[in-house]
PDB file of C-alpha atoms in Angstrom:
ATOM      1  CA  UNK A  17      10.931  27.904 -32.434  1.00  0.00           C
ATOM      2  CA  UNK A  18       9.204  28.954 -35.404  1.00  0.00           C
ATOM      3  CA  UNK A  19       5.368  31.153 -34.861  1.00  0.00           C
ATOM      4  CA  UNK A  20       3.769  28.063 -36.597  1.00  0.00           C
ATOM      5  CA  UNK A  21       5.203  25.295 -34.387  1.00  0.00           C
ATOM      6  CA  UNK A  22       4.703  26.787 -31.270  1.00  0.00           C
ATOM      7  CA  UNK A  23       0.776  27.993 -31.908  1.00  0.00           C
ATOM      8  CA  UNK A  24       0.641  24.291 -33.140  1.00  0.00           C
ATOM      9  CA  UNK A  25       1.968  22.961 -29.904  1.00  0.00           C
ATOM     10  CA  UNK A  26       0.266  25.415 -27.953  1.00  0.00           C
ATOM     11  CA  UNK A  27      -3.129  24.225 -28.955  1.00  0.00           C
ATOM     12  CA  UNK A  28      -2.381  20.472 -29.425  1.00  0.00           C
ATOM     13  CA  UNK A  29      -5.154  19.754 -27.387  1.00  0.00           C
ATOM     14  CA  UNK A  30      -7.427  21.722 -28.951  1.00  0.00           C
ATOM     15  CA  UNK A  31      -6.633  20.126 -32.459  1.00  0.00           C
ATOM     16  CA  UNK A  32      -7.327  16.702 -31.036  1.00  0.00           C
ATOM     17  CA  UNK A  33     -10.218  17.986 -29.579  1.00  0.00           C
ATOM     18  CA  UNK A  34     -10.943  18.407 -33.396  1.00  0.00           C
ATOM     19  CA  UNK A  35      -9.986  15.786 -34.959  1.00  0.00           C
ATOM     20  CA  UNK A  36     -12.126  12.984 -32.528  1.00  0.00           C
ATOM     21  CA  UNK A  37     -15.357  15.582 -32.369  1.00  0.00           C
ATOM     22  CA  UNK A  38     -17.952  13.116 -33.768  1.00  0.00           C
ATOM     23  CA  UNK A  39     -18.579  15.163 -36.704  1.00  0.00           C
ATOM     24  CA  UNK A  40     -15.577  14.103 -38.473  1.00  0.00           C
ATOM     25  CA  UNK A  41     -15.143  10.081 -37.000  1.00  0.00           C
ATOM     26  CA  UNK A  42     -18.241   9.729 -38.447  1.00  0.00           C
ATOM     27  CA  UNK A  43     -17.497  11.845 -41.970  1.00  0.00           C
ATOM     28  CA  UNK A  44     -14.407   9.209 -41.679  1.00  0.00           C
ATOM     29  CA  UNK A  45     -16.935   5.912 -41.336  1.00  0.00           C
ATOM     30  CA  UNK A  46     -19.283   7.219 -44.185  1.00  0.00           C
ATOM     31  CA  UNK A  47     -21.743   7.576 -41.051  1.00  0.00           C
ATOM     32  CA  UNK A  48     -22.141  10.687 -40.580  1.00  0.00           C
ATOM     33  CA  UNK A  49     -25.972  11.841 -40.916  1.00  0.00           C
ATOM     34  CA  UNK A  50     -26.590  13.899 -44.163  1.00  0.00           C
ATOM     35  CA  UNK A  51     -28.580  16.219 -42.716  1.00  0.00           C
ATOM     36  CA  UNK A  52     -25.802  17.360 -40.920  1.00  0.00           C
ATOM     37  CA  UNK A  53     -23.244  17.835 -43.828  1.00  0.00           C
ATOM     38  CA  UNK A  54     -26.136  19.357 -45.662  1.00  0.00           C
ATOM     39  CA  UNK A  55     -25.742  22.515 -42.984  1.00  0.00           C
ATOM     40  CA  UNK A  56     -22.334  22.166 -42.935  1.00  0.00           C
ATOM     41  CA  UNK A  57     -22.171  22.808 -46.826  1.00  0.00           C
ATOM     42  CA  UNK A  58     -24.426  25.194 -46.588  1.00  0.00           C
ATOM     43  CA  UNK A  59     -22.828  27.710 -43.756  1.00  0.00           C
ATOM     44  CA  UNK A  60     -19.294  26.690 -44.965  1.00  0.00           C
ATOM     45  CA  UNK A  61     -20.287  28.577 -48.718  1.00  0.00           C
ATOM     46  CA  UNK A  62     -21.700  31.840 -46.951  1.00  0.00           C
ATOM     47  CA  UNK A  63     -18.283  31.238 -44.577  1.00  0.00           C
ATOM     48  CA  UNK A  64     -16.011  31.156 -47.609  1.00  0.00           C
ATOM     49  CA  UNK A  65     -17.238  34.745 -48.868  1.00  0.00           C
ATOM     50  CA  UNK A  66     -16.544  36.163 -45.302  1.00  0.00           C
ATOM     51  CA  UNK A  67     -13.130  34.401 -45.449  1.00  0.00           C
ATOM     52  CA  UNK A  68     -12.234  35.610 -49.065  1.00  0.00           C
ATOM     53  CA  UNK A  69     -13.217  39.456 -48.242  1.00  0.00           C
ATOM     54  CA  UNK A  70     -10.521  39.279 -44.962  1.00  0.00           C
ATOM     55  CA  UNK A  71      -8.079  37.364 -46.822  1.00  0.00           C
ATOM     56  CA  UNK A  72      -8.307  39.985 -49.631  1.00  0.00           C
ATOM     57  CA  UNK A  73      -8.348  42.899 -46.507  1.00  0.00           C
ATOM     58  CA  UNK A  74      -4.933  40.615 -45.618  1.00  0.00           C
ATOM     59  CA  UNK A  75      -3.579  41.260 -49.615  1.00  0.00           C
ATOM     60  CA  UNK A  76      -4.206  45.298 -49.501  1.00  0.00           C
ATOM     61  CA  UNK A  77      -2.338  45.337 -45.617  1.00  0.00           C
ATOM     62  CA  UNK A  78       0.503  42.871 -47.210  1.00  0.00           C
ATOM     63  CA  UNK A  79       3.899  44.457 -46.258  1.00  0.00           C
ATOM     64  CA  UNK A  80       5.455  42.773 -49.707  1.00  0.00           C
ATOM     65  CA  UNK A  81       4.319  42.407 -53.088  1.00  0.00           C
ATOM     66  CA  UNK A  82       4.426  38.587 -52.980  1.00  0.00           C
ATOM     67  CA  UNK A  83       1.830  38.759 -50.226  1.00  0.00           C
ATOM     68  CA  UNK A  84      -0.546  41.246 -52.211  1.00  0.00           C
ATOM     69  CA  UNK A  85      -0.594  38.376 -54.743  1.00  0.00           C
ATOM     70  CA  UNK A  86      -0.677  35.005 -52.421  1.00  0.00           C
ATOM     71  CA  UNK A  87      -3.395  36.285 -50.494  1.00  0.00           C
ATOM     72  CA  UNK A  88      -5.520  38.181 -53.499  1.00  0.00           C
ATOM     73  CA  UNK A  89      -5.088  34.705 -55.183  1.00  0.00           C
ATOM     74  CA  UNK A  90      -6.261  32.630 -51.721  1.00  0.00           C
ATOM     75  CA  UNK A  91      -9.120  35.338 -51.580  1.00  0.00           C
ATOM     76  CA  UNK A  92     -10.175  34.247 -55.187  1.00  0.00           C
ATOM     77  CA  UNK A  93     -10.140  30.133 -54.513  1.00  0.00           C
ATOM     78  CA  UNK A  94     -11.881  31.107 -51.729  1.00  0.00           C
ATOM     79  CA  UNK A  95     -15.020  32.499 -53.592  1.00  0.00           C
ATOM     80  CA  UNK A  96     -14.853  30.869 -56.906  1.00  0.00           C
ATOM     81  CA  UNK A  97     -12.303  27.684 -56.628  1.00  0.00           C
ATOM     82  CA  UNK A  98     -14.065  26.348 -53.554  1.00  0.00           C
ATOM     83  CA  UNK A  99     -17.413  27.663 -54.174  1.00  0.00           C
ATOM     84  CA  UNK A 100     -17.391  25.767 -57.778  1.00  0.00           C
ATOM     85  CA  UNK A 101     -16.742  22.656 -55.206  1.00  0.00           C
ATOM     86  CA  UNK A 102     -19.275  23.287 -53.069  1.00  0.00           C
ATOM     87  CA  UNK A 103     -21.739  23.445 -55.788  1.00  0.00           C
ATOM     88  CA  UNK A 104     -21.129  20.307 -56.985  1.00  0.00           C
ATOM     89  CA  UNK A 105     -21.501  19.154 -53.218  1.00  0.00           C
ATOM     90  CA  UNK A 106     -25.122  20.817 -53.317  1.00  0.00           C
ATOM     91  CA  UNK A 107     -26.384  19.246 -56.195  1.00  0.00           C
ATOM     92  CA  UNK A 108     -25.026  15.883 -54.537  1.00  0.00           C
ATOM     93  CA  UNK A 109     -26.705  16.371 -51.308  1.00  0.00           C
ATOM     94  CA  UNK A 110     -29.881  17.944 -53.093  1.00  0.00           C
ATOM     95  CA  UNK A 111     -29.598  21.896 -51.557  1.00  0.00           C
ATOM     96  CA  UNK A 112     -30.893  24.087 -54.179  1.00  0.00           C
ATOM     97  CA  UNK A 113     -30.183  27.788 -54.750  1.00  0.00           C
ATOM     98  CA  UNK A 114     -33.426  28.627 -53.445  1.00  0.00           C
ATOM     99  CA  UNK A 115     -32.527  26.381 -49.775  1.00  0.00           C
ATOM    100  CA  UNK A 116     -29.014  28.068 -49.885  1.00  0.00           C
ATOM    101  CA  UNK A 117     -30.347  31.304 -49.754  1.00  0.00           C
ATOM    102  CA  UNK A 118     -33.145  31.407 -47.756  1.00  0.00           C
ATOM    103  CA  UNK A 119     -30.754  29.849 -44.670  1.00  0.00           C
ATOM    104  CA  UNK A 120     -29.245  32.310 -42.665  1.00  0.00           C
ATOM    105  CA  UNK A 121     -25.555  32.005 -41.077  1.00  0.00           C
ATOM    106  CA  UNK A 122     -25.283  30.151 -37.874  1.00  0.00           C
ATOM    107  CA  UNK A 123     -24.374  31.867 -34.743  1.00  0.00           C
ATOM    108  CA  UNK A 124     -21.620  30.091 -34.984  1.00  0.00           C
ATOM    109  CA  UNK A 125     -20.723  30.997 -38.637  1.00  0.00           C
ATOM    110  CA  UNK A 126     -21.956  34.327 -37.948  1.00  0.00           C
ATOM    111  CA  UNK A 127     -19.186  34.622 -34.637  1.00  0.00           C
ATOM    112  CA  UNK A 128     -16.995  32.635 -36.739  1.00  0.00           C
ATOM    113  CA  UNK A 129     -16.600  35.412 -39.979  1.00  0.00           C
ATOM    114  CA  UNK A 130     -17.156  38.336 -37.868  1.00  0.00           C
ATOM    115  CA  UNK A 131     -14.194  37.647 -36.115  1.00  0.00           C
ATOM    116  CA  UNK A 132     -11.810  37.050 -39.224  1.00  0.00           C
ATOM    117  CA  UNK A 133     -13.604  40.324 -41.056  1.00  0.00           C
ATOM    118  CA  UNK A 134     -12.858  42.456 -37.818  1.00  0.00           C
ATOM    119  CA  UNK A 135      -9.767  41.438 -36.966  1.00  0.00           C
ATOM    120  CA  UNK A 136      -8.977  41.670 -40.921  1.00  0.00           C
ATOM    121  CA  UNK A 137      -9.693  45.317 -40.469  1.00  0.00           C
ATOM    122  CA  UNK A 138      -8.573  46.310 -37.244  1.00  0.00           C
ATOM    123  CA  UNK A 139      -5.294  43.999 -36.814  1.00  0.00           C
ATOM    124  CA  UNK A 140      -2.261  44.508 -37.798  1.00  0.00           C
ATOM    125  CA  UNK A 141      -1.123  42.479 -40.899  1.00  0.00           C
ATOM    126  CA  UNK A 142       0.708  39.425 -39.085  1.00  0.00           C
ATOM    127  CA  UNK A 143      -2.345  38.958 -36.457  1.00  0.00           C
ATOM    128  CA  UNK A 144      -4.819  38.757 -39.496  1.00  0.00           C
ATOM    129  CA  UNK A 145      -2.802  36.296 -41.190  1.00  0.00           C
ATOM    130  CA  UNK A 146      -2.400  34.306 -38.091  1.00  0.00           C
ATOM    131  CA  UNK A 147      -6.126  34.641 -37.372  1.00  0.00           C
ATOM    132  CA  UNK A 148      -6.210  33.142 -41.108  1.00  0.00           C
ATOM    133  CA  UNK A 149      -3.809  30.361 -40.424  1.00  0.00           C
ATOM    134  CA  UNK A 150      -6.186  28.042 -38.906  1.00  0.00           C
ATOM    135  CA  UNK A 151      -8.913  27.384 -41.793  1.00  0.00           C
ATOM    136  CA  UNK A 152      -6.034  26.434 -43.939  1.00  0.00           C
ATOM    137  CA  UNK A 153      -3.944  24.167 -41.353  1.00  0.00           C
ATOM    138  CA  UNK A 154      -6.808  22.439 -39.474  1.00  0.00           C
ATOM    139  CA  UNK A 155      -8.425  21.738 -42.815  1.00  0.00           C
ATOM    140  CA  UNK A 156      -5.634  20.247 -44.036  1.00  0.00           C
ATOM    141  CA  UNK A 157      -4.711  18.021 -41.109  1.00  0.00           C
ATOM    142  CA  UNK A 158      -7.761  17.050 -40.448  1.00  0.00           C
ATOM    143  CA  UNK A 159      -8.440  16.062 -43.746  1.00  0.00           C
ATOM    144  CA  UNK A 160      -5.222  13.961 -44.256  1.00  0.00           C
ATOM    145  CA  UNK A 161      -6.209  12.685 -40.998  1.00  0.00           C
ATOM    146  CA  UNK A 162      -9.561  11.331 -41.945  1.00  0.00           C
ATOM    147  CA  UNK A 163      -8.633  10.165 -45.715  1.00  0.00           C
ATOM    148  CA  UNK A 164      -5.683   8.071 -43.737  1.00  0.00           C
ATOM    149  CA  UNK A 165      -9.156   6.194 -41.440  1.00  0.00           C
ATOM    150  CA  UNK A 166     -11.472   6.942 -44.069  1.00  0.00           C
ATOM    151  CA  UNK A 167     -14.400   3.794 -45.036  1.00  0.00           C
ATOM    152  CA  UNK A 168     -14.292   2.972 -49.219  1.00  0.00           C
ATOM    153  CA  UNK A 169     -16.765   4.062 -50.613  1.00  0.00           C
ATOM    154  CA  UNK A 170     -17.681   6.639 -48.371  1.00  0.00           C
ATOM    155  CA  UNK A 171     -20.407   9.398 -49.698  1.00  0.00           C
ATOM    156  CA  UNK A 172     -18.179  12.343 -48.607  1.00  0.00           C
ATOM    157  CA  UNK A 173     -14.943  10.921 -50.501  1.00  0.00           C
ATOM    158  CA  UNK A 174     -14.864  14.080 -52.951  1.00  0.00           C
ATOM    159  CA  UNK A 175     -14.624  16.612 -49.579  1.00  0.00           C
ATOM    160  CA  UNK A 176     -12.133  14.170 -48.245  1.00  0.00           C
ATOM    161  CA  UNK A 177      -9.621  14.007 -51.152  1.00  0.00           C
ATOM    162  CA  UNK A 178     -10.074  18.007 -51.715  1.00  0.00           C
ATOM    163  CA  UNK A 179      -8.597  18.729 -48.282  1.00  0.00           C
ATOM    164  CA  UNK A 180      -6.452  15.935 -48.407  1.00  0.00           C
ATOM    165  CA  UNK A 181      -4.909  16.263 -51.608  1.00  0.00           C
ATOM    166  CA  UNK A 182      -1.506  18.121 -52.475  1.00  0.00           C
ATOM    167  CA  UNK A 183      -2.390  20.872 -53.819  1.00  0.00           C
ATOM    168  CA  UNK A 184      -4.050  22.376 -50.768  1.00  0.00           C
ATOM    169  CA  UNK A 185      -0.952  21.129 -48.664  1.00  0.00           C
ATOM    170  CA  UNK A 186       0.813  23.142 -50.768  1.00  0.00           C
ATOM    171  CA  UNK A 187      -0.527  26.197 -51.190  1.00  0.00           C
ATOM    172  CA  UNK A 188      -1.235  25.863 -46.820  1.00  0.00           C
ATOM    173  CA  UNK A 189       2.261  25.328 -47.045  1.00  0.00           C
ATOM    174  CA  UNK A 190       3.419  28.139 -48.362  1.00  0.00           C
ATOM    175  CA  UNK A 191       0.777  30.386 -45.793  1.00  0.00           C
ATOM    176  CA  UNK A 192       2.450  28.941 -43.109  1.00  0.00           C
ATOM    177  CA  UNK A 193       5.885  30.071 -44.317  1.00  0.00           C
ATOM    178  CA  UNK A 194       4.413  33.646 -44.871  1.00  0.00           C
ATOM    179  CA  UNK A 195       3.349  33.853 -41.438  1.00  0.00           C
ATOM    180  CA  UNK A 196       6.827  33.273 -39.654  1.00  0.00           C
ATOM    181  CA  UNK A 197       8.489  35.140 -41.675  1.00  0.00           C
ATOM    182  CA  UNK A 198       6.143  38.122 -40.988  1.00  0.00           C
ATOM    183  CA  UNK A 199       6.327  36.870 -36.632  1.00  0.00           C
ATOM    184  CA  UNK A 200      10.161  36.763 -36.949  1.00  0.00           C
ATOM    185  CA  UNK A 201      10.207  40.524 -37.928  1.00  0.00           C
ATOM    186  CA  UNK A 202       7.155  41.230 -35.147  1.00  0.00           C
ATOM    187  CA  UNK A 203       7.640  42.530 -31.664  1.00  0.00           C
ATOM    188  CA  UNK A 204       6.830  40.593 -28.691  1.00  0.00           C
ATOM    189  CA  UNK A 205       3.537  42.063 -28.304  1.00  0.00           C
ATOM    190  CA  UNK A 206       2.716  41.142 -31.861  1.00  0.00           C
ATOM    191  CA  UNK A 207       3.125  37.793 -31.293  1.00  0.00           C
ATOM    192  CA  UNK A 208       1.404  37.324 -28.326  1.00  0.00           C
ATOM    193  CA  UNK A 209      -1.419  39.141 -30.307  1.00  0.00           C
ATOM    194  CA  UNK A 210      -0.916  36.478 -32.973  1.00  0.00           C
ATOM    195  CA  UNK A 211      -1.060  33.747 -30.746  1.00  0.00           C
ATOM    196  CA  UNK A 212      -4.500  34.652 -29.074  1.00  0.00           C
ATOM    197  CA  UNK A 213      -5.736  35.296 -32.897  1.00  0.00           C
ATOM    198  CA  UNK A 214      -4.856  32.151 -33.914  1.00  0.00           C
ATOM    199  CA  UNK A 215      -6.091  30.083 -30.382  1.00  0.00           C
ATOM    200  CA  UNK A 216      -9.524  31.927 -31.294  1.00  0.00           C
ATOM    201  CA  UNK A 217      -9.864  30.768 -34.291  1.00  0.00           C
ATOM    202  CA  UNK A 218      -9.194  27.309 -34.013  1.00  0.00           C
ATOM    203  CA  UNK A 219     -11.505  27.520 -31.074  1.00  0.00           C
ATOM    204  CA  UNK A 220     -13.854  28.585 -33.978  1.00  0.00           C
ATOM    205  CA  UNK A 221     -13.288  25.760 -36.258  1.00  0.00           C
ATOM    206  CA  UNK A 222     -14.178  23.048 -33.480  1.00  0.00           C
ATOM    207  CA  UNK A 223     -17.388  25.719 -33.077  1.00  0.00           C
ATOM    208  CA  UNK A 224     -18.562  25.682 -36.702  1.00  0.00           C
ATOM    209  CA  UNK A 225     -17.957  22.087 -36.981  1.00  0.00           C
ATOM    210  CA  UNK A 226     -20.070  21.129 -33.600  1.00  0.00           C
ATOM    211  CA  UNK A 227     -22.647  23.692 -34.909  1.00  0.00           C
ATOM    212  CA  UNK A 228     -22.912  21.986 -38.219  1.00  0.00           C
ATOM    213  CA  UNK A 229     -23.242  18.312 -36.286  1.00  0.00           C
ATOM    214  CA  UNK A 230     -25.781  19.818 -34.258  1.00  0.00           C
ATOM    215  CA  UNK A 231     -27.693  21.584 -36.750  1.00  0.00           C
ATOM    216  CA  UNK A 232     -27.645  24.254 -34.953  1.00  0.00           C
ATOM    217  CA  UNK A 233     -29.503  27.553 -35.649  1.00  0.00           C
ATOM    218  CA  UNK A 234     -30.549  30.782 -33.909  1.00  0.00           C
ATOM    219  CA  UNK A 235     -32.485  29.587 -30.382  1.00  0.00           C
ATOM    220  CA  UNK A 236     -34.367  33.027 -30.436  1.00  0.00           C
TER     221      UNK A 236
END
């Protein structure tokens, strides 16, 4: 069995835990309150710098040349691809520059990027790629997911299609294949290590996305 399918099967539960939170059944029905996607938009763009600095920590620690490329080129849609999305998302929703930066990460976000930045740094290449792995997967399921049960129209139809759409499978894809290949060369150890980076982490994504439903900020 491949890295990918059995940290998939391993945390089946965990993705369904994901895909029925309420945040995205009601981002599927159109209901989901806009204060709430406001925060999400708003911690996911300081989130996507975090994630394009480790990915781009991933590129320098890639043990092939192809790797130093997919992953400096994943670090730059990270920062400008999906940030140009997200702006257009913030003038939609009304956040201003001003808003944007006067809100602080969550301690979720906050939890969230520390642990991909560290573990960028202090991991060996295949556990930071597997700690990676589940902002592009999850994303991508979960938004296939929800544009399969989606409402028409629905006001979050352009975050919808983005995830949805083939070009993300793709390049998601094509991360996936560079992580087995790096866990069929690992040790046992490594694996293990990759497995617990990658449970984390999708223990993360159900975090940020509660957080954001919440509105959750700092309690002290």
């Amino acid at each position: 069995m491949s890295f990918s399918s059995d940290a998939w099967a391993r945390n089946a539960a965990l993705y369904e835990k994901t895909r029925t939170m309420p945040f995205n059944l009601e981002l599927a029905s159109g209901r989901l309150d806009e204060n709430a996607f406001r925060h999400y938009m708003i911690q996911d763009a300081h989130y996507l710098v975090a994630f394009g600095r480790a990915l781009a920590i991933a590129a320098a620690k890639a043990d092939h040349a192809d790797g130093v490329v997919q992953f400096a080129d994943a670090a730059k849609g990270a920062v400008v691809v999906e940030r140009s999305l997200h702006a257009g998302f913030m003038k939609q929703f009304g956040i201003d520059e001003a808003t944007f930066e006067a809100t602080p990460l969550s301690p979720a976000s906050h939890h969230y990027t520390s642990f991909l930045i560290a573990t960028a740094w202090s991991a060996p290449y295949p556990v930071a790629l597997a700690a990676l792995l589940p902002c592009f997967w999850i994303y991508a399921e979960i938004g296939r997911d929800i544009q399969a049960r989606a409402v028409t129209p629905n006001p979050y139809s352009a975050w919808i299609d983005a995830y949805a759409g083939e070009e993300f499978h793709a390049l998601v894809r094509a991360v996936i294949a560079t992580v087995d290949r790096c866990a069929e060369a690992a040790s046992a150890e490594t694996r293990e290590a990759m497995q617990q980076a990658y449970t984390h982490a999708a223990q993360l994504e159900w975090m940020f996305w509660d957080s954001a439903y919440r509105q959750a900020g700092w309690p002290v």
